Tab-separated table of C-alpha atoms in Angstrom:
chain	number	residue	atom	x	y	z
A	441	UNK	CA	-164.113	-143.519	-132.897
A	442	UNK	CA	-161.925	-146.357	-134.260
A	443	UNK	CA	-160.157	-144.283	-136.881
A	444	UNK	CA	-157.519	-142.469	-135.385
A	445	UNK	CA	-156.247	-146.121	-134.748
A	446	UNK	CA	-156.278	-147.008	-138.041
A	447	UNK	CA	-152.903	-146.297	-138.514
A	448	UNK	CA	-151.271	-147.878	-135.691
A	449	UNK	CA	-151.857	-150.971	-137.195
A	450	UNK	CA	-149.223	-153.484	-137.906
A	451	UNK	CA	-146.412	-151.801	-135.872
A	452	UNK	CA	-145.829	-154.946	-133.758
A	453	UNK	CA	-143.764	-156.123	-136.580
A	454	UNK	CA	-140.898	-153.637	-137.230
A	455	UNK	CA	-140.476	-153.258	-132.990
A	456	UNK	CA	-139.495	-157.084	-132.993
A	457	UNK	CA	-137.467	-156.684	-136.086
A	458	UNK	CA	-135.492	-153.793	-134.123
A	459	UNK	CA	-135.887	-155.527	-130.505
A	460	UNK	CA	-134.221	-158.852	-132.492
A	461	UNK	CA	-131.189	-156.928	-134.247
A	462	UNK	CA	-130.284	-155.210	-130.754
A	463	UNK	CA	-130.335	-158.631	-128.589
A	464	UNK	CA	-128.560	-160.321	-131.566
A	465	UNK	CA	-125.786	-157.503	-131.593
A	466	UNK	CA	-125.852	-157.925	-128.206
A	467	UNK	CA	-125.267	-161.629	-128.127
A	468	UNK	CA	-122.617	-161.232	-130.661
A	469	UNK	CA	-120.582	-159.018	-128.092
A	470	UNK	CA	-120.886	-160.902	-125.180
A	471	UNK	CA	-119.617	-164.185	-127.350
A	472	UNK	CA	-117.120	-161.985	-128.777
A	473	UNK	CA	-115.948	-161.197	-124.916
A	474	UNK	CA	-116.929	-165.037	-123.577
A	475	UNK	CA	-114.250	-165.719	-126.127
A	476	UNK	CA	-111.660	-162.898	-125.383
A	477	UNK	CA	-111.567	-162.543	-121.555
A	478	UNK	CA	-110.624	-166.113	-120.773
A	479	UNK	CA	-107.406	-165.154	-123.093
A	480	UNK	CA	-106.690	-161.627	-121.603
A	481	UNK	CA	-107.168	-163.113	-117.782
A	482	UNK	CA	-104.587	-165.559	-118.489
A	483	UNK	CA	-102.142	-163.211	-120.137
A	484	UNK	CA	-102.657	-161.070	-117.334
A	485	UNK	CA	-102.004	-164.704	-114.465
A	486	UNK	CA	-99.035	-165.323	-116.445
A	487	UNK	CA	-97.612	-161.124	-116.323
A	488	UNK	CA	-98.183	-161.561	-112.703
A	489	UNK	CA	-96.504	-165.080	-112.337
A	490	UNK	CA	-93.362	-163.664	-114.301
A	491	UNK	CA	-92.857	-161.138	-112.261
A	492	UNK	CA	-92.874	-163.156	-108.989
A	493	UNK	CA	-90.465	-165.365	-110.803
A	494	UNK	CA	-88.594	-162.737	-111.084
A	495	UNK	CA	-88.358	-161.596	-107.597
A	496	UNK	CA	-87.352	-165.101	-107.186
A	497	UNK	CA	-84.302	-164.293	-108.787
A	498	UNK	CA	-83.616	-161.865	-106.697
A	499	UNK	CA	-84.516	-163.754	-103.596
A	500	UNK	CA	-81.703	-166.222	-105.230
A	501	UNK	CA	-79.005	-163.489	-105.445
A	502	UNK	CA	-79.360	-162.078	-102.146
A	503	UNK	CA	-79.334	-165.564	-100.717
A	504	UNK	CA	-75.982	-166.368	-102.600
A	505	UNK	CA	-74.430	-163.311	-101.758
A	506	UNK	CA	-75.188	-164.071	-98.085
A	507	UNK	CA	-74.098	-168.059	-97.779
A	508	UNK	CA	-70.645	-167.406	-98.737
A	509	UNK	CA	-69.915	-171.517	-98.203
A	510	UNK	CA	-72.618	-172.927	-100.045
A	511	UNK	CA	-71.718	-174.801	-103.076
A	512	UNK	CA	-74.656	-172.451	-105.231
A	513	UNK	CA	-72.737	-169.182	-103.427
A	514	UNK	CA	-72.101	-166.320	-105.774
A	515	UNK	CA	-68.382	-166.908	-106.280
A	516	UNK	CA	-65.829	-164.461	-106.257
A	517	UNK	CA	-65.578	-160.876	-107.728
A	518	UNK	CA	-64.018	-157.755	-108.800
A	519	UNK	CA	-64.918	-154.598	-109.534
A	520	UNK	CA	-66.378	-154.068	-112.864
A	521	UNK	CA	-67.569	-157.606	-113.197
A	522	UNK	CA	-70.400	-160.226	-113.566
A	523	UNK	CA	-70.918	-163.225	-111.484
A	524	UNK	CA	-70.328	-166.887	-112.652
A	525	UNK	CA	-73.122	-169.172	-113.717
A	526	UNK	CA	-75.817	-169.308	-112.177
A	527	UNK	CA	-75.392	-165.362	-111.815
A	528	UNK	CA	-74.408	-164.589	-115.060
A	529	UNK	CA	-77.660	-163.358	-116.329
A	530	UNK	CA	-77.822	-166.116	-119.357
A	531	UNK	CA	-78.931	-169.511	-117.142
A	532	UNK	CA	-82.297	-170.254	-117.241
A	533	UNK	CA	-83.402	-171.600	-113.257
A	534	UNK	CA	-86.710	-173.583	-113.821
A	535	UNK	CA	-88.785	-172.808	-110.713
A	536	UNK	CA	-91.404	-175.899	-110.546
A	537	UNK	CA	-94.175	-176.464	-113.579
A	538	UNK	CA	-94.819	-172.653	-114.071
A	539	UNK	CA	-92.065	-170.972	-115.425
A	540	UNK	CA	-87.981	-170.028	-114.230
A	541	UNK	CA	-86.396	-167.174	-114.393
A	542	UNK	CA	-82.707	-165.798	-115.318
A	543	UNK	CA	-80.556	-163.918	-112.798
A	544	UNK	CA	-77.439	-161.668	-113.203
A	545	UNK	CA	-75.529	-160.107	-110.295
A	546	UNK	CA	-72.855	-157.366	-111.280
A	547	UNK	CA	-70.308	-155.284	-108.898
A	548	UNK	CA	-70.705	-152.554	-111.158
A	549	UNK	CA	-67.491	-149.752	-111.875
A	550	UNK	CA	-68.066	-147.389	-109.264
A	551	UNK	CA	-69.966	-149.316	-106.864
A	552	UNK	CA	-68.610	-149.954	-103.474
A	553	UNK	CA	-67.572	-153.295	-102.056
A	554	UNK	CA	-70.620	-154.218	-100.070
A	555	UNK	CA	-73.466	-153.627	-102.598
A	556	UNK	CA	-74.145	-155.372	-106.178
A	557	UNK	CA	-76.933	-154.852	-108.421
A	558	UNK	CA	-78.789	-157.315	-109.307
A	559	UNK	CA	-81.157	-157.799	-112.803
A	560	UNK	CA	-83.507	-160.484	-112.756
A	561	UNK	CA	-85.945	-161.855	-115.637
A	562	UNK	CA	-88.678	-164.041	-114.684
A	563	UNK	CA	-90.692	-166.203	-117.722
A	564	UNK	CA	-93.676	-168.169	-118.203
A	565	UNK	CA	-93.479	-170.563	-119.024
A	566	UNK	CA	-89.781	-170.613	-120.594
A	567	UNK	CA	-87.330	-168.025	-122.075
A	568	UNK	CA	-88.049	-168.244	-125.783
A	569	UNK	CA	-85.493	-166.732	-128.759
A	570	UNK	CA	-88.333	-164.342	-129.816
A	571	UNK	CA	-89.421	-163.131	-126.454
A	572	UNK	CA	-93.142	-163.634	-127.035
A	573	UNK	CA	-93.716	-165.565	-124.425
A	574	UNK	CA	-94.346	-163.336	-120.792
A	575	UNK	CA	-91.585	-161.818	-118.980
A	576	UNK	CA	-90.954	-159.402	-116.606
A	577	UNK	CA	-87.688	-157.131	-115.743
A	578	UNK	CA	-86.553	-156.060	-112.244
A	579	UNK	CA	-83.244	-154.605	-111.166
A	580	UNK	CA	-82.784	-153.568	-107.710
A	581	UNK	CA	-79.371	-152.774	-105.572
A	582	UNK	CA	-78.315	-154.909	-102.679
A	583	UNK	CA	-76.223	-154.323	-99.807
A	584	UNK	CA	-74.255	-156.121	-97.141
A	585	UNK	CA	-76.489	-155.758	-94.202
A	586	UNK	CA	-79.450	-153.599	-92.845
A	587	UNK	CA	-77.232	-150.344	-91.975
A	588	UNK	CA	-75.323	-149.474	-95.032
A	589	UNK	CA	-71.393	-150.178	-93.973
A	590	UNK	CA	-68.393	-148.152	-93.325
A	591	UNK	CA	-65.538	-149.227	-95.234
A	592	UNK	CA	-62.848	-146.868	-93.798
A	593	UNK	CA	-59.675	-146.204	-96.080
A	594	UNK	CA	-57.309	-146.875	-92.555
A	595	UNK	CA	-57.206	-148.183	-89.484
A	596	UNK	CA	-57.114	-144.801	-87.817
A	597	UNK	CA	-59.405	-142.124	-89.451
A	598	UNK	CA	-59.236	-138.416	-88.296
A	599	UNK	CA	-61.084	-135.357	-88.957
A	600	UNK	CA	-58.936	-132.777	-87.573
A	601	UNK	CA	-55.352	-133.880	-85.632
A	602	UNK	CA	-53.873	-137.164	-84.053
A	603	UNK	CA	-50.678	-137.371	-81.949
A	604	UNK	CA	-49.113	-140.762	-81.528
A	605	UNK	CA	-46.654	-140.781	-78.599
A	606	UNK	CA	-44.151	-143.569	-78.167
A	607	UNK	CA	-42.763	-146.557	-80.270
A	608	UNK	CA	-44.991	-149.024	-78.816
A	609	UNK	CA	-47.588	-147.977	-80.461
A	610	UNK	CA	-48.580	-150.077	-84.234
A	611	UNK	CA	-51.047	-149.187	-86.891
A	612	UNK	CA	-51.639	-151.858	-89.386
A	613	UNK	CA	-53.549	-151.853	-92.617
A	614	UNK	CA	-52.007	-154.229	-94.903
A	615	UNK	CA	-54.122	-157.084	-94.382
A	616	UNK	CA	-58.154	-157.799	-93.997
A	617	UNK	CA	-59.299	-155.978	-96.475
A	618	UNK	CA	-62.644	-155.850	-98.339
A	619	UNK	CA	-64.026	-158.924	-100.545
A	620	UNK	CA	-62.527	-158.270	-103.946
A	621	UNK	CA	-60.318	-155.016	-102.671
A	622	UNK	CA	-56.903	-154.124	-101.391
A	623	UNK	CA	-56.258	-153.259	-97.732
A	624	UNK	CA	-55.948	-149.777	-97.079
A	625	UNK	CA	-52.649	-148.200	-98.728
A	626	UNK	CA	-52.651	-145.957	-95.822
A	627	UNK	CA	-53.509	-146.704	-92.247
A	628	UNK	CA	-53.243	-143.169	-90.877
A	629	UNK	CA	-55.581	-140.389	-92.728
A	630	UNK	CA	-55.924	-137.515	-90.949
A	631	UNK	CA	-56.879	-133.830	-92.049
A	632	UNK	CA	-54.080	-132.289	-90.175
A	633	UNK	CA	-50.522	-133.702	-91.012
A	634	UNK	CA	-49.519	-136.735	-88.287
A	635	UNK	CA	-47.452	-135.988	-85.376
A	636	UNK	CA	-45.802	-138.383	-83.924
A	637	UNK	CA	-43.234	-139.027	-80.964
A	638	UNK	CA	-40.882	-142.104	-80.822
A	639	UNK	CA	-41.046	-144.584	-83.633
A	640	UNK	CA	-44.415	-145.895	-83.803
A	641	UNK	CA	-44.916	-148.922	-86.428
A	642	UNK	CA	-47.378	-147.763	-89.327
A	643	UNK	CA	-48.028	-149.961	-92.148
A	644	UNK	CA	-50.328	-149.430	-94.780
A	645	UNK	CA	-50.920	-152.214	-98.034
A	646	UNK	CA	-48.098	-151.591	-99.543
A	647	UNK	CA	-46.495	-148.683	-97.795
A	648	UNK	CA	-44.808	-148.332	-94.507
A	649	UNK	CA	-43.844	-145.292	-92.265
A	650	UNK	CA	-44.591	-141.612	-93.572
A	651	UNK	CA	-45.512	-143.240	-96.901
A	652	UNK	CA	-48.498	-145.140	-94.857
A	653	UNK	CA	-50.241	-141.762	-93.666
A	654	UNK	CA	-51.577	-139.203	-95.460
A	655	UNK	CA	-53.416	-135.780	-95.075
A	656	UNK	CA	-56.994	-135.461	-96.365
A	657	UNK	CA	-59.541	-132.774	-97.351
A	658	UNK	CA	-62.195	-134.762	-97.803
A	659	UNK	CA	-63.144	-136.774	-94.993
A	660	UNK	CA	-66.603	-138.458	-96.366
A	661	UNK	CA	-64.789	-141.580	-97.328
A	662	UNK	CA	-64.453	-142.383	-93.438
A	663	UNK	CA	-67.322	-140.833	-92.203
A	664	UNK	CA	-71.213	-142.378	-91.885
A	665	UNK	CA	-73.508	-139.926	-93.412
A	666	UNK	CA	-76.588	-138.316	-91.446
A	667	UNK	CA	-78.831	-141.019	-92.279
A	668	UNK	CA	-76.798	-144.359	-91.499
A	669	UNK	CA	-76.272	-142.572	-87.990
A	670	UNK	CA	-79.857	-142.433	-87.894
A	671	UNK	CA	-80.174	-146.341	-88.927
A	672	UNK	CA	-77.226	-146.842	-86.193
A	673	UNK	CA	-79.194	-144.729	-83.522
A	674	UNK	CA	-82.666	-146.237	-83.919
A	675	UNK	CA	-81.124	-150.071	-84.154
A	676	UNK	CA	-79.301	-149.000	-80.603
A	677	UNK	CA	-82.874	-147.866	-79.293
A	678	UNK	CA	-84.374	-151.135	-80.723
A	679	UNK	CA	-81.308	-153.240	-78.997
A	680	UNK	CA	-81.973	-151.633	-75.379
A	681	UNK	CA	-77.888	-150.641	-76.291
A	682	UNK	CA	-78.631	-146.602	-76.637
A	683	UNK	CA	-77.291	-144.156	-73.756
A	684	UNK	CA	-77.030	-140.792	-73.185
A	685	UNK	CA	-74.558	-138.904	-71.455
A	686	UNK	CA	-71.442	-140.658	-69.840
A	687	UNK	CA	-70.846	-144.405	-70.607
A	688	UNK	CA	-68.127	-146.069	-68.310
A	689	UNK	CA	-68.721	-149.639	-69.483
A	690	UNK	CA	-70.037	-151.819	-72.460
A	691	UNK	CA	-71.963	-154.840	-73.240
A	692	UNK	CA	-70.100	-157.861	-74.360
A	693	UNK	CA	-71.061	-156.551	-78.045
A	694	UNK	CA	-73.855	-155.427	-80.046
A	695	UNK	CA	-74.468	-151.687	-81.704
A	696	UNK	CA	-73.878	-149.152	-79.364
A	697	UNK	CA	-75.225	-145.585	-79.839
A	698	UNK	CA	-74.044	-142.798	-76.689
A	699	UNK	CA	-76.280	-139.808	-77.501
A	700	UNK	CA	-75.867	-136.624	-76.008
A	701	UNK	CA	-77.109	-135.518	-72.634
A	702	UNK	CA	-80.653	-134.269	-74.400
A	703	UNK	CA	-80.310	-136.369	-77.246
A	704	UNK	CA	-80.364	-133.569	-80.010
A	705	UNK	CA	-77.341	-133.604	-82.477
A	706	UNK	CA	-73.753	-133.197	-81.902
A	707	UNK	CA	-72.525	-130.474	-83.890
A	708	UNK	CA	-69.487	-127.495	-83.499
A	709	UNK	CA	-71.744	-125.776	-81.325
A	710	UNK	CA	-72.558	-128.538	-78.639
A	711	UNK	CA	-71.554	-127.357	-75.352
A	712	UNK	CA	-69.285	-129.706	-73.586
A	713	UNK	CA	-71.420	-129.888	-70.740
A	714	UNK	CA	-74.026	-131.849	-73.232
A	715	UNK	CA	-71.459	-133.895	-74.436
A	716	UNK	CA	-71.447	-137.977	-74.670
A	717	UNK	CA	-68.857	-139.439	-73.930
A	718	UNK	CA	-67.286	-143.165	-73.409
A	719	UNK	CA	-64.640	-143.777	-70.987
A	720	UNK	CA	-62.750	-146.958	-70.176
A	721	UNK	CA	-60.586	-148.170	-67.656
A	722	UNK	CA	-60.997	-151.544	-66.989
A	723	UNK	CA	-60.152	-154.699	-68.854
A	724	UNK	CA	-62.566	-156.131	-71.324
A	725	UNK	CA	-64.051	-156.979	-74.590
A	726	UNK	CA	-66.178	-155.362	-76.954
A	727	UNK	CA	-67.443	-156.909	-80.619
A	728	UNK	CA	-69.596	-154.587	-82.384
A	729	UNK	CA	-69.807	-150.655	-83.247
A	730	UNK	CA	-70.040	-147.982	-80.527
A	731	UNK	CA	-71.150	-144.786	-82.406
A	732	UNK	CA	-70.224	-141.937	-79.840
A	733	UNK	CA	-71.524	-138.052	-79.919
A	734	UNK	CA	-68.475	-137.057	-77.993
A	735	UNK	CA	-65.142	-138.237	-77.122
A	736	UNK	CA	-63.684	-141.524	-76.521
A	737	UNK	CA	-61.243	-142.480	-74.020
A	738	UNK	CA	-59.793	-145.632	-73.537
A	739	UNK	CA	-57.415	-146.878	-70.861
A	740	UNK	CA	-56.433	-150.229	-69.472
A	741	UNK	CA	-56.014	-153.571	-71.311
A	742	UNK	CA	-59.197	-154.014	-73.439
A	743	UNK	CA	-60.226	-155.185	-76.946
A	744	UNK	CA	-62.387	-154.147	-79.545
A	745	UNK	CA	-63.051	-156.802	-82.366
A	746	UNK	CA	-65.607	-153.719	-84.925
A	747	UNK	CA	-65.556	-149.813	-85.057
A	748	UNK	CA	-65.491	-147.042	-82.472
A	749	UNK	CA	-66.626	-143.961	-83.905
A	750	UNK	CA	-66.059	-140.758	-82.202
A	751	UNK	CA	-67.910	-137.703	-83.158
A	752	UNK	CA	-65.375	-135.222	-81.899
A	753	UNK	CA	-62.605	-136.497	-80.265
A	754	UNK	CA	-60.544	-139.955	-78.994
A	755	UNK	CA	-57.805	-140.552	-76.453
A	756	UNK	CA	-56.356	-143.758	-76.305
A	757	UNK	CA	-53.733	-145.562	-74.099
A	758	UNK	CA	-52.893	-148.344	-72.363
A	759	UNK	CA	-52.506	-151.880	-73.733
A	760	UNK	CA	-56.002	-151.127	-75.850
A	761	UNK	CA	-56.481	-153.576	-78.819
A	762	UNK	CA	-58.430	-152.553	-82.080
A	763	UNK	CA	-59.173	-155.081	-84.694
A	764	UNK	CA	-61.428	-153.118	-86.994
A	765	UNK	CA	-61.242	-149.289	-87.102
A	766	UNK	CA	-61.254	-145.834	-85.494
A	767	UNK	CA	-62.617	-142.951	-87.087
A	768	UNK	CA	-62.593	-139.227	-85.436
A	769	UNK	CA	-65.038	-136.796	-86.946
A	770	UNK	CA	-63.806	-133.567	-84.731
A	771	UNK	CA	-66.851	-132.191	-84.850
A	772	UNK	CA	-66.060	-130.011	-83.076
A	773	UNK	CA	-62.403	-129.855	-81.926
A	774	UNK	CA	-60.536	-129.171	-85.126
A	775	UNK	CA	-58.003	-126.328	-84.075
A	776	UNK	CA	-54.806	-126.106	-86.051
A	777	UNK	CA	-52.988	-125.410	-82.546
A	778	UNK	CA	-54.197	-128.221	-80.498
A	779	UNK	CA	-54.090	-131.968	-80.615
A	780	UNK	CA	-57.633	-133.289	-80.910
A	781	UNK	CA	-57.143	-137.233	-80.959
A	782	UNK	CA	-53.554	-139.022	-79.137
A	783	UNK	CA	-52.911	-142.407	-79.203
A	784	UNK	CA	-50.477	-143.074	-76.489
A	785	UNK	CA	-48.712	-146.762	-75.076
A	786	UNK	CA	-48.811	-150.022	-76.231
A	787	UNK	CA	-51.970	-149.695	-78.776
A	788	UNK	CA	-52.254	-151.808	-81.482
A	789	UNK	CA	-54.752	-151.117	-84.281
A	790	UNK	CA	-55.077	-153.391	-87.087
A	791	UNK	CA	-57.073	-152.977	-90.143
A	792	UNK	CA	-60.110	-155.900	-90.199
A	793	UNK	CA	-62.798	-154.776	-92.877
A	794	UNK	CA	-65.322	-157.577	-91.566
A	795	UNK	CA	-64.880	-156.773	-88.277
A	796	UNK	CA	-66.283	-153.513	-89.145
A	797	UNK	CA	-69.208	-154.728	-91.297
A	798	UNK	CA	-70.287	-157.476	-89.041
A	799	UNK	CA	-69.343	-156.540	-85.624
A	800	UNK	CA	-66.513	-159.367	-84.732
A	801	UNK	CA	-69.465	-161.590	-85.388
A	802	UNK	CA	-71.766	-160.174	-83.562
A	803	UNK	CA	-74.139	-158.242	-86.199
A	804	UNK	CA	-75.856	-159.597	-89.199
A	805	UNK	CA	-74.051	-159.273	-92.659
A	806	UNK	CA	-76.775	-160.727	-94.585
A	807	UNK	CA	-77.657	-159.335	-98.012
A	808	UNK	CA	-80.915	-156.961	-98.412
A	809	UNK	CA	-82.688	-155.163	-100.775
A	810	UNK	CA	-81.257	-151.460	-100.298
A	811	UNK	CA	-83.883	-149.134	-99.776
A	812	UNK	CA	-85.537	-146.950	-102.495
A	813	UNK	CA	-83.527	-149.213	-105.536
A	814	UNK	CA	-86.107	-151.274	-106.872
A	815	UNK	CA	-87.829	-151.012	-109.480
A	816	UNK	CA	-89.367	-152.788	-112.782
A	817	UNK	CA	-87.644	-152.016	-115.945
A	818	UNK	CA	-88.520	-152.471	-119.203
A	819	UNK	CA	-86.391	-155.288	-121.813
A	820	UNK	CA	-85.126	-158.934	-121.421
């Protein structure tokens, strides 16, 4: 009975030899990773540190963009340029006992006046000649404020006609221009050519006269596109500064968004009995941006410190100040054989580029990320 067990014996041996090279290879590996991880969760710690040093950087830019009186501002610039030391890209900024980071802000060729881009490098712990040590690359855009800003090319901006009746009348853009930018060489653009009765004063950077208008085919230099009209609209809602229909006063200042009567788009085919519409007759002041999907009509002796923005048409008279901007889409009312927009009287519009962007104080002009730029990049 014992025999078939015969050969079965001694087998205890070989299973421990086998059980003792699998636990050793087994001990070997986890060693092997005991020793490894600590190093690979620490390169990994310093990847992520670098790259919140980085975004330090940018934190830094923004912030010296937007405290133009701080001794650590970004300084002055040009088109086509890179900003002094700190912001030049090459200074290392030590940020505590972990690591610092470098920083370069550039108005790049072809970039307009209120955004910059920005590159910034963070390292841990320093910059090194051989760029072993870790580091992480960001570049984003930023611009001057939440709602992308107008920078009109004159102080009176039309999309169809103007008439401007009288010698009273003065439209100024040789002065307050844009950070690192000549005023306006004309103040009058206008698709259709300017008519004009009397002598009214028109003075453009440079120019004066006929020499200080000029007749346009394109018309998107002056004109917000679809979605900062959308920015412009919702901030209004947010604000409690957002009408519809007929407007016959203003707040003291603010954005200020009159919809139409339904609130759907004004477009060509916008009956006028949907229309917004703004009309003043009183004495006042406004500082801010009154976006309006309609006409404008001013009267009587009041003062805008920003931008009025007409959809279709404007009408203004009276002793009405304007230190900012008026633009005129004509949506609508752009007929060859009609006058669409008249300034009439004693109206004075002159040219104020931060006015626009900020409002006559009254909006924030503080440097942001612009939406949709950022983004890591590869490099040093």
């Amino acid at each position: 009975m014992l025999g078939p067990l015969a050969d079965q014996l001694g087998v205890a041996l070989p299973l421990a030899m086998i059980m003792l090279v699998i636990l050793t290879a087994l001990m070997v590996s986890f060693a092997l990773l005991a020793y490894t991880e600590p190093t690979i969760a620490g390169n990994q710690l310093q990847t992520a540190q670098a790259l919140r040093l980085a975004d330090s950087g940018l934190q830094l830019a923004m912030w010296g963009l937007t405290n133009t009186t701080d001794p650590q501002r970004v300084g002055t610039m040009t088109i086509g340029t890179t900003a002094a030391a700190p912001y030049d890209g090459n200074t290392f900024v030590t940020l505590g006992g972990t690591g610092g980071f470098k920083v370069q802000v550039q108005w790049a060729a072809g970039q307009p006046s209120y955004e910059r881009t920005v590159t910034a490098v963070g390292w841990v712990p320093v910059a090194d000649a051989s760029h072993t040590n870790s580091h992480r690359k960001i570049q984003a855009v930023v611009q001057m404020g939440l709602i992308t800003p107008l920078d009109p090319p004159c102080v009176l901006c039309v999309g169809g006609e103007v008439q401007v009746n009288g010698s009273a009348a003065s439209m100024n853009s040789s002065a307050n221009g844009c950070g690192g930018s000549n005023p306006p060489q004309y103040a009058v653009q206008t698709v259709q050519a300017l008519q004009t009765s009397g002598n009214p004063s028109i003075i453009g950077y440079g120019t004066s006269g006929t020499g200080a208008t000029n007749a346009v085919t394109d018309t998107s230099p002056f004109k917000y596109p679809a979605t900062s009209l959308a920015q412009i609209k919702a901030l209004a809602q947010a604000n409690g500064t957002y009408y519809r229909g007929a407007v016959t006063s203003l707040p003291a200042g603010g954005i200020v968004y009159i919809d139409t009567v339904d609130g759907t788009d004004f477009t060509n085919s916008t009956p006028t009995s949907n229309d917004g519409s703004l009309s003043i007759s009183s004495n006042g002041t406004f500082n801010g941006i009154v976006v309006v999907a309609g006409t404008v009509t001013v009267h009587g002796n009041y003062t805008f410190n920003g931008l009025i923005y007409s959809l279709n048409d404007l009408n203004i008279s009276g002793n009405v100040t304007v230190n900012g901007g008026i633009v005129s889409e004509n949506r609508r009312d752009t007929s060859s054989t009609n006058i669409d927009s008249t300034v009439d009287g004693n109206v004075t519009l002159n040219y104020n580029c931060a006015n626009i962007r900020n409002g006559g104080g009254s909006l924030s002009t503080a440097w942001v990320l612009k939406s949709g730029s950022y983004y890591e990049a590869s490099g040093y």
